[in-house]
N, C-alpha and C. Protein backbone atom coordinates (compact mmCIF):
# COMPACT_ATOMS: atom_id res chain seq x y z
N UNK A 1 82.44 126.89 177.99
CA UNK A 1 81.85 125.68 177.37
C UNK A 1 82.05 124.40 177.28
N UNK A 2 81.58 123.51 177.64
CA UNK A 2 82.00 121.97 177.57
C UNK A 2 81.65 121.09 176.49
N UNK A 3 82.39 120.38 175.83
CA UNK A 3 82.07 119.30 174.98
C UNK A 3 82.26 118.23 175.54
N UNK A 4 81.38 117.20 175.37
CA UNK A 4 81.40 115.84 175.97
C UNK A 4 82.27 115.13 174.64
N UNK A 5 83.50 114.97 174.97
CA UNK A 5 84.21 114.50 174.13
C UNK A 5 84.11 112.52 173.99
N UNK A 6 83.66 112.15 174.86
CA UNK A 6 82.93 110.82 174.99
C UNK A 6 82.21 110.24 173.99
N UNK A 7 81.08 111.23 174.03
CA UNK A 7 79.65 110.94 173.57
C UNK A 7 79.87 111.57 172.04
N UNK A 8 80.43 112.90 172.16
CA UNK A 8 80.51 113.54 170.74
C UNK A 8 81.63 113.51 170.22
N UNK A 9 81.53 113.39 168.79
CA UNK A 9 83.18 113.50 168.01
C UNK A 9 83.49 115.14 167.76
N UNK A 10 84.30 115.08 166.79
CA UNK A 10 84.66 116.57 166.77
C UNK A 10 83.41 117.45 166.00
N UNK A 11 83.76 118.69 166.27
CA UNK A 11 82.56 119.59 166.09
C UNK A 11 82.30 119.75 164.59
N UNK A 12 81.13 119.72 163.93
CA UNK A 12 81.40 119.85 162.34
C UNK A 12 81.22 121.35 162.31
N UNK A 13 80.21 122.07 162.79
CA UNK A 13 79.71 123.43 162.56
C UNK A 13 79.25 124.15 163.78
N UNK A 14 79.52 125.60 163.99
CA UNK A 14 78.64 126.41 164.44
C UNK A 14 77.72 127.19 163.25
N UNK A 15 76.53 127.27 164.17
CA UNK A 15 75.83 128.07 163.56
C UNK A 15 75.13 129.33 163.90
N UNK A 16 75.23 130.82 163.76
CA UNK A 16 74.43 131.79 164.91
C UNK A 16 72.91 131.77 164.69
N UNK A 17 72.76 131.93 166.11
CA UNK A 17 70.91 131.87 166.51
C UNK A 17 70.50 133.01 165.95
N UNK A 18 69.23 132.43 165.76
CA UNK A 18 68.51 133.83 164.92
C UNK A 18 67.73 134.06 166.26
N UNK A 19 67.68 133.41 167.53
CA UNK A 19 66.78 133.74 168.52
C UNK A 19 67.66 133.27 169.87
N UNK A 20 68.36 134.09 170.65
CA UNK A 20 69.17 133.04 171.74
C UNK A 20 68.17 132.79 172.74
N UNK A 21 67.26 133.22 172.79
CA UNK A 21 66.08 132.91 173.95
C UNK A 21 65.65 131.42 173.85
N UNK A 22 65.37 131.31 172.69
CA UNK A 22 64.77 129.65 172.05
C UNK A 22 65.77 128.60 171.40
N UNK A 23 67.27 129.15 171.43
CA UNK A 23 68.12 128.49 170.56
C UNK A 23 67.45 128.36 168.96
N UNK A 24 66.88 129.14 168.14
CA UNK A 24 66.41 129.14 166.80
C UNK A 24 67.55 129.19 166.06
N UNK A 25 67.79 128.34 165.03
CA UNK A 25 68.83 128.52 164.24
C UNK A 25 68.09 128.49 162.80
N UNK A 26 68.96 128.46 161.81
CA UNK A 26 68.25 128.41 160.29
C UNK A 26 68.43 127.06 160.01
N UNK A 27 67.44 126.54 159.37
CA UNK A 27 67.09 125.52 158.60
C UNK A 27 66.93 125.66 157.02
N UNK A 28 68.01 125.42 155.95
CA UNK A 28 67.79 126.06 154.81
C UNK A 28 67.13 125.44 153.82
N UNK A 29 67.58 123.83 154.01
CA UNK A 29 66.61 122.70 152.73
C UNK A 29 66.38 121.69 153.66
N UNK A 30 65.88 120.71 152.88
CA UNK A 30 65.18 119.94 153.41
C UNK A 30 65.01 118.73 152.32
N UNK A 31 65.75 117.73 152.00
CA UNK A 31 65.52 116.72 151.28
C UNK A 31 65.30 114.96 151.64
N UNK A 32 64.47 114.35 150.89
CA UNK A 32 64.59 112.92 151.22
C UNK A 32 63.97 112.21 149.79
N UNK A 33 65.08 111.21 149.14
CA UNK A 33 64.91 111.02 148.29
C UNK A 33 64.84 111.86 146.79
N UNK A 34 63.86 112.00 146.11
CA UNK A 34 63.99 113.05 144.85
C UNK A 34 63.13 114.34 145.41
N UNK A 35 62.61 114.32 146.24
CA UNK A 35 62.21 115.34 146.95
C UNK A 35 63.02 116.31 147.67
N UNK A 36 63.06 117.52 147.25
CA UNK A 36 63.88 118.66 147.88
C UNK A 36 62.98 119.89 148.38
N UNK A 37 63.21 120.77 149.25
CA UNK A 37 62.81 122.07 149.38
C UNK A 37 63.51 122.99 150.46
N UNK A 38 63.54 124.04 149.31
CA UNK A 38 64.59 125.01 149.88
C UNK A 38 63.87 126.48 150.22
N UNK A 39 63.93 126.75 151.61
CA UNK A 39 63.46 127.71 152.16
C UNK A 39 64.38 127.93 153.76
N UNK A 40 64.33 129.25 154.08
CA UNK A 40 64.46 129.38 155.27
C UNK A 40 63.80 129.44 156.53
N UNK A 41 63.52 128.27 157.18
CA UNK A 41 62.83 128.09 158.33
C UNK A 41 63.66 128.51 159.60
N UNK A 42 62.82 128.51 160.74
CA UNK A 42 63.21 128.97 161.91
C UNK A 42 63.46 127.45 162.75
N UNK A 43 64.25 126.73 163.09
CA UNK A 43 64.23 125.83 163.65
C UNK A 43 64.84 125.49 164.71
N UNK A 44 64.57 124.65 165.55
CA UNK A 44 65.30 124.17 167.07
C UNK A 44 65.45 122.88 167.35
N UNK A 45 66.17 122.22 168.07
CA UNK A 45 66.16 121.17 168.74
C UNK A 45 65.52 120.93 169.91
N UNK A 46 64.95 119.84 170.19
CA UNK A 46 64.31 119.49 171.59
C UNK A 46 64.46 118.20 172.09
N UNK A 47 65.05 118.05 173.19
CA UNK A 47 65.41 116.84 173.78
C UNK A 47 63.93 115.95 173.86
N UNK A 48 62.76 116.73 174.70
CA UNK A 48 61.73 116.04 174.96
C UNK A 48 60.74 115.65 173.70
N UNK A 49 61.03 115.88 172.32
CA UNK A 49 60.56 115.85 171.15
C UNK A 49 60.81 114.81 170.49
N UNK A 50 59.87 113.68 170.71
CA UNK A 50 60.05 112.16 169.91
C UNK A 50 60.19 112.12 168.67
N UNK A 51 59.80 112.79 167.74
CA UNK A 51 59.52 113.26 166.41
C UNK A 51 60.15 114.35 165.89
N UNK A 52 60.55 114.41 164.57
CA UNK A 52 61.03 115.71 163.75
C UNK A 52 59.36 116.20 163.59
N UNK A 53 59.17 117.79 163.87
CA UNK A 53 58.20 118.33 163.74
C UNK A 53 58.49 119.27 162.82
N UNK A 54 57.29 119.42 161.72
CA UNK A 54 57.51 120.14 160.77
C UNK A 54 56.01 120.88 160.16
N UNK A 55 55.89 121.78 159.46
CA UNK A 55 54.83 122.27 159.00
C UNK A 55 54.09 121.36 158.18
N UNK A 56 52.88 120.81 158.14
CA UNK A 56 52.04 119.89 157.76
C UNK A 56 52.31 119.86 156.30
N UNK A 57 52.25 120.76 155.37
CA UNK A 57 52.58 120.36 153.87
C UNK A 57 53.94 119.82 153.65
N UNK A 58 54.96 119.73 154.21
CA UNK A 58 56.23 119.38 154.02
C UNK A 58 56.01 117.95 154.68
N UNK A 59 55.33 117.62 155.50
CA UNK A 59 55.15 116.05 156.19
C UNK A 59 54.53 115.85 154.95
N UNK A 60 53.36 115.95 154.47
CA UNK A 60 52.46 115.25 153.33
C UNK A 60 53.08 115.35 152.35
N UNK A 61 54.35 116.18 152.07
CA UNK A 61 55.35 115.63 150.72
C UNK A 61 56.24 114.82 150.71
N UNK A 62 57.15 115.03 152.28
CA UNK A 62 57.88 113.97 152.68
C UNK A 62 57.41 112.28 152.31
N UNK A 63 56.22 112.25 152.79
CA UNK A 63 55.90 110.96 153.31
C UNK A 63 54.81 110.49 152.51
N UNK A 64 54.84 110.69 150.91
CA UNK A 64 54.57 110.48 149.95
C UNK A 64 54.32 108.75 149.80
N UNK A 65 55.33 108.12 150.12
CA UNK A 65 55.47 106.78 149.85
C UNK A 65 54.70 105.77 151.15
N UNK A 66 54.26 106.51 151.98
CA UNK A 66 53.71 106.12 153.19
C UNK A 66 52.28 106.04 153.15
N UNK A 67 51.54 105.29 153.82
CA UNK A 67 50.22 104.77 154.40
C UNK A 67 49.64 105.60 155.47
N UNK A 68 48.73 106.63 155.27
CA UNK A 68 48.38 107.09 156.44
C UNK A 68 47.26 105.90 157.53
N UNK A 69 47.74 106.01 158.43
CA UNK A 69 46.91 105.03 159.47
C UNK A 69 46.01 105.51 160.31
N UNK A 70 44.45 105.77 160.12
CA UNK A 70 43.82 106.35 160.84
C UNK A 70 43.74 106.37 162.31
N UNK A 71 44.02 105.24 162.46
CA UNK A 71 43.89 104.82 163.89
C UNK A 71 44.93 105.59 164.89
N UNK A 72 46.21 105.43 164.36
CA UNK A 72 47.21 106.43 165.10
C UNK A 72 47.51 108.08 164.54
N UNK A 73 46.73 108.11 163.40
CA UNK A 73 47.29 109.53 162.88
C UNK A 73 48.86 109.58 162.15
N UNK A 74 49.51 108.28 162.22
CA UNK A 74 50.66 108.15 161.78
C UNK A 74 51.09 107.69 160.15
N UNK A 75 52.11 108.11 159.44
CA UNK A 75 52.15 107.47 158.51
C UNK A 75 53.11 106.27 158.59
N UNK A 76 52.80 105.07 157.85
CA UNK A 76 53.33 103.91 158.09
C UNK A 76 53.43 103.45 156.95
N UNK A 77 55.03 102.21 156.75
CA UNK A 77 55.30 101.76 155.47
C UNK A 77 55.42 100.42 156.21
N UNK A 78 55.77 99.22 155.35
CA UNK A 78 55.97 97.93 155.44
C UNK A 78 57.48 97.95 155.73
N UNK A 79 57.66 96.65 156.65
CA UNK A 79 58.71 96.74 157.47
C UNK A 79 59.87 96.69 156.38
N UNK A 80 59.65 95.79 155.60
CA UNK A 80 60.45 95.67 154.52
C UNK A 80 61.13 96.60 153.52
N UNK A 81 60.38 97.62 153.61
CA UNK A 81 60.82 98.74 152.84
C UNK A 81 62.03 99.75 153.25
N UNK A 82 62.76 100.10 152.48
CA UNK A 82 63.75 101.17 152.65
C UNK A 82 63.14 102.49 152.18
N UNK A 83 63.84 103.26 152.81
CA UNK A 83 63.51 105.04 152.36
C UNK A 83 64.66 105.42 152.52
N UNK A 84 65.08 106.68 151.76
CA UNK A 84 66.21 107.53 151.63
C UNK A 84 66.48 108.05 153.08
N UNK A 85 67.56 108.37 153.14
CA UNK A 85 67.78 109.26 154.33
C UNK A 85 67.62 110.82 154.21
N UNK A 86 67.21 110.86 155.31
CA UNK A 86 66.69 112.58 155.33
C UNK A 86 67.72 113.69 155.46
N UNK A 87 67.89 114.55 154.61
CA UNK A 87 68.94 115.59 154.35
C UNK A 87 68.31 116.95 154.94
N UNK A 88 69.17 117.32 155.88
CA UNK A 88 69.07 118.54 156.47
C UNK A 88 70.34 119.40 156.17
N UNK A 89 69.80 120.81 155.65
CA UNK A 89 70.90 121.66 155.69
C UNK A 89 70.80 123.18 156.32
N UNK A 90 71.91 123.03 157.42
CA UNK A 90 71.79 123.86 158.47
C UNK A 90 73.32 124.84 158.17
N UNK A 91 73.32 126.27 157.78
CA UNK A 91 74.25 126.62 157.38
C UNK A 91 75.04 126.08 156.00
N UNK A 92 76.21 125.73 156.22
CA UNK A 92 76.64 125.22 154.80
C UNK A 92 76.96 123.79 154.98
N UNK A 93 76.31 123.18 155.99
CA UNK A 93 76.67 121.84 156.04
C UNK A 93 75.28 121.09 155.99
N UNK A 94 75.57 119.67 155.44
CA UNK A 94 74.40 118.99 155.34
C UNK A 94 74.25 117.81 156.55
N UNK A 95 73.15 117.53 157.04
CA UNK A 95 73.26 116.97 158.36
C UNK A 95 72.19 115.81 157.71
N UNK A 96 72.56 114.42 157.87
CA UNK A 96 71.65 113.05 157.17
C UNK A 96 71.77 112.68 158.41
N UNK A 97 70.22 112.39 158.46
CA UNK A 97 69.34 111.26 159.30
C UNK A 97 68.95 110.10 158.76
N UNK A 98 69.81 109.04 159.13
CA UNK A 98 69.43 107.85 158.61
C UNK A 98 68.18 107.04 158.42
N UNK A 99 67.81 106.32 157.91
CA UNK A 99 66.25 106.01 157.56
C UNK A 99 65.71 105.21 158.92
N UNK A 100 66.81 104.26 159.32
CA UNK A 100 66.36 103.60 160.91
C UNK A 100 66.23 104.43 162.07
N UNK A 101 66.51 105.74 161.58
CA UNK A 101 66.29 106.70 162.94
C UNK A 101 64.83 107.38 162.84
N UNK A 102 64.53 107.29 161.52
CA UNK A 102 63.04 107.88 160.80
C UNK A 102 62.10 107.17 161.09
N UNK A 103 62.40 105.68 160.96
CA UNK A 103 60.84 105.11 160.96
C UNK A 103 60.98 103.94 162.29
N UNK A 104 60.54 104.53 163.36
CA UNK A 104 60.34 103.42 164.64
C UNK A 104 59.55 102.47 164.25
N UNK A 105 59.50 101.35 164.81
CA UNK A 105 58.57 100.15 164.74
C UNK A 105 57.17 100.65 165.70
N UNK A 106 56.27 100.31 164.72
CA UNK A 106 54.73 100.05 165.34
C UNK A 106 54.14 99.12 165.14
N UNK A 107 53.84 97.85 165.89
CA UNK A 107 53.24 96.58 165.52
C UNK A 107 54.31 96.14 164.72
N UNK A 108 53.56 96.01 163.42
CA UNK A 108 54.00 95.17 162.28
C UNK A 108 54.34 95.90 161.19
N UNK A 109 54.23 97.36 161.43
CA UNK A 109 55.01 98.40 160.47
C UNK A 109 55.76 99.48 161.24
N UNK A 110 56.31 100.10 160.30
CA UNK A 110 57.39 100.99 160.51
C UNK A 110 56.31 102.31 160.45
N UNK A 111 56.71 103.61 161.70
CA UNK A 111 55.90 104.98 161.23
C UNK A 111 57.02 105.76 160.99
N UNK A 112 56.74 106.65 160.03
CA UNK A 112 57.55 108.00 159.58
C UNK A 112 57.57 108.73 161.21
N UNK A 113 58.67 109.05 161.51
CA UNK A 113 58.82 109.67 163.14
C UNK A 113 58.71 111.36 162.63
N UNK A 114 57.56 111.50 161.86
CA UNK A 114 57.51 112.89 161.96
C UNK A 114 55.73 113.36 162.35
N UNK A 115 55.90 114.32 162.59
CA UNK A 115 54.57 115.36 163.65
C UNK A 115 54.21 116.54 162.46
N UNK A 116 53.19 116.92 162.37
CA UNK A 116 52.97 118.21 161.92
C UNK A 116 53.04 119.40 162.73
N UNK A 117 53.54 120.26 162.86
CA UNK A 117 53.50 121.42 163.58
C UNK A 117 52.18 122.05 163.45
N UNK A 118 51.79 122.50 164.73
CA UNK A 118 50.75 123.44 164.68
C UNK A 118 50.85 124.66 165.85
N UNK A 119 51.95 125.13 165.73
CA UNK A 119 51.90 126.12 166.56
C UNK A 119 51.20 127.62 166.38
N UNK A 120 50.53 127.89 165.04
CA UNK A 120 49.63 128.97 164.82
C UNK A 120 50.80 130.02 164.27
N UNK A 121 51.94 129.92 163.62
CA UNK A 121 52.76 130.49 163.03
C UNK A 121 53.76 131.30 164.27
N UNK A 122 53.82 130.65 165.34
CA UNK A 122 54.47 131.18 166.55
C UNK A 122 55.42 130.19 166.81
N UNK A 123 56.42 130.71 166.94
CA UNK A 123 57.77 129.81 167.41
C UNK A 123 58.49 129.25 166.19
N UNK A 124 59.33 128.06 166.60
CA UNK A 124 59.84 127.28 165.32
C UNK A 124 59.17 126.83 164.29
N UNK A 125 59.27 126.73 162.72
CA UNK A 125 58.82 125.76 162.03
C UNK A 125 59.14 124.76 162.10
N UNK A 126 60.23 124.37 162.39
CA UNK A 126 60.70 122.78 162.69
C UNK A 126 61.67 122.57 163.80
N UNK A 127 61.23 121.20 164.37
CA UNK A 127 61.81 121.15 165.72
C UNK A 127 62.24 119.58 165.40
N UNK A 128 63.62 119.93 165.80
CA UNK A 128 64.46 118.69 165.30
C UNK A 128 64.73 117.66 166.57
N UNK A 129 63.80 116.55 166.29
CA UNK A 129 63.64 115.76 168.10
C UNK A 129 64.65 114.56 167.95
N UNK A 130 64.31 113.24 168.54
CA UNK A 130 65.02 112.69 168.89
C UNK A 130 65.73 111.90 167.10
N UNK A 131 64.88 111.42 166.09
CA UNK A 131 65.94 111.12 165.20
C UNK A 131 67.23 111.84 165.02
N UNK A 132 67.15 113.38 165.09
CA UNK A 132 68.09 114.06 164.86
C UNK A 132 69.51 114.11 165.95
N UNK A 133 68.77 113.96 167.30
CA UNK A 133 69.65 114.15 168.47
C UNK A 133 70.12 112.55 168.82
N UNK A 134 69.76 111.68 168.12
CA UNK A 134 70.61 110.32 168.33
C UNK A 134 71.84 110.48 167.52
N UNK A 135 71.77 111.29 166.38
CA UNK A 135 72.97 111.03 165.14
C UNK A 135 73.94 112.31 165.66
N UNK A 136 73.64 113.28 165.97
CA UNK A 136 74.05 114.45 166.33
C UNK A 136 73.79 115.70 167.53
N UNK A 137 74.84 115.44 168.43
CA UNK A 137 75.37 115.98 169.64
C UNK A 137 74.75 117.53 169.34
N UNK A 138 74.46 118.13 170.43
CA UNK A 138 74.02 119.85 170.11
C UNK A 138 74.89 120.30 170.92
N UNK A 139 75.73 121.64 170.64
CA UNK A 139 76.53 122.09 171.60
C UNK A 139 75.87 123.59 171.64
N UNK A 140 75.29 123.75 172.93
CA UNK A 140 74.79 125.27 173.12
C UNK A 140 75.97 126.24 173.54
N UNK A 141 76.13 127.56 172.76
CA UNK A 141 77.08 128.53 173.14
C UNK A 141 76.29 129.69 173.09
N UNK A 142 75.74 129.74 174.32
CA UNK A 142 75.04 131.16 174.84
C UNK A 142 75.70 132.44 174.63
N UNK A 143 77.38 132.12 175.12
CA UNK A 143 78.02 133.30 175.12
C UNK A 143 78.22 133.95 173.88
N UNK A 144 78.31 133.22 172.62
CA UNK A 144 78.78 133.63 171.61
C UNK A 144 77.49 133.60 170.92
N UNK A 145 76.04 133.36 171.39
CA UNK A 145 74.83 133.23 170.52
C UNK A 145 74.96 132.52 169.36
N UNK A 146 75.48 131.14 169.54
CA UNK A 146 75.56 129.96 168.39
C UNK A 146 75.40 128.74 169.06
N UNK A 147 75.16 127.83 168.19
CA UNK A 147 74.88 126.34 168.07
C UNK A 147 75.82 125.30 167.65
N UNK A 148 76.32 124.83 168.06
CA UNK A 148 77.10 123.87 167.40
C UNK A 148 76.80 122.46 167.18
N UNK A 149 77.37 121.62 166.35
CA UNK A 149 76.71 120.63 166.12
C UNK A 149 77.93 119.50 165.79
N UNK A 150 77.74 118.36 166.49
CA UNK A 150 78.94 117.10 166.25
C UNK A 150 78.22 115.54 166.01
N UNK A 151 78.93 115.42 165.40
CA UNK A 151 78.15 113.84 165.08
C UNK A 151 78.60 112.88 166.38
N UNK A 152 77.42 112.19 166.99
CA UNK A 152 77.71 111.50 167.83
C UNK A 152 78.46 110.44 167.69
N UNK A 153 78.99 109.86 168.66
CA UNK A 153 79.71 108.67 168.95
C UNK A 153 79.07 107.43 168.87
N UNK A 154 77.57 107.45 169.59
CA UNK A 154 76.94 106.41 169.42
C UNK A 154 75.98 106.15 168.64
N UNK A 155 75.76 107.01 167.63
CA UNK A 155 75.20 106.55 166.09
C UNK A 155 75.78 105.72 165.58
């Protein structure tokens, strides 16, 4: 197993995989601002996923301060607004996704980088996409059936 020491900092932690086939791991809780939800979800990361993908109810709970744009279907907020960082607990570690990675610009507003998951109960409930991957390197250790995370040196 090789780790890119130029791009990635020291490994924060390894988490056991709940499914080695899809590199699924457990996401224990999610919080942003005063909102927190604790539940054991199946999660994975996906380099081709632009947004964080989650069950619709949690997207609605998290995006309470945003306005739904009916044209794009995205939750938007004024460009001058600041939102809290998204906190994800995986294993015993908390991984923070700063708000700059969570609200990419669309025209004159910022959009929340989240999509509802519509997998019909199959596969992971959460897919950690670009906002997570920009800040954390993912280390795939198939031999030991675990996933490692390290802070990105480019974040």
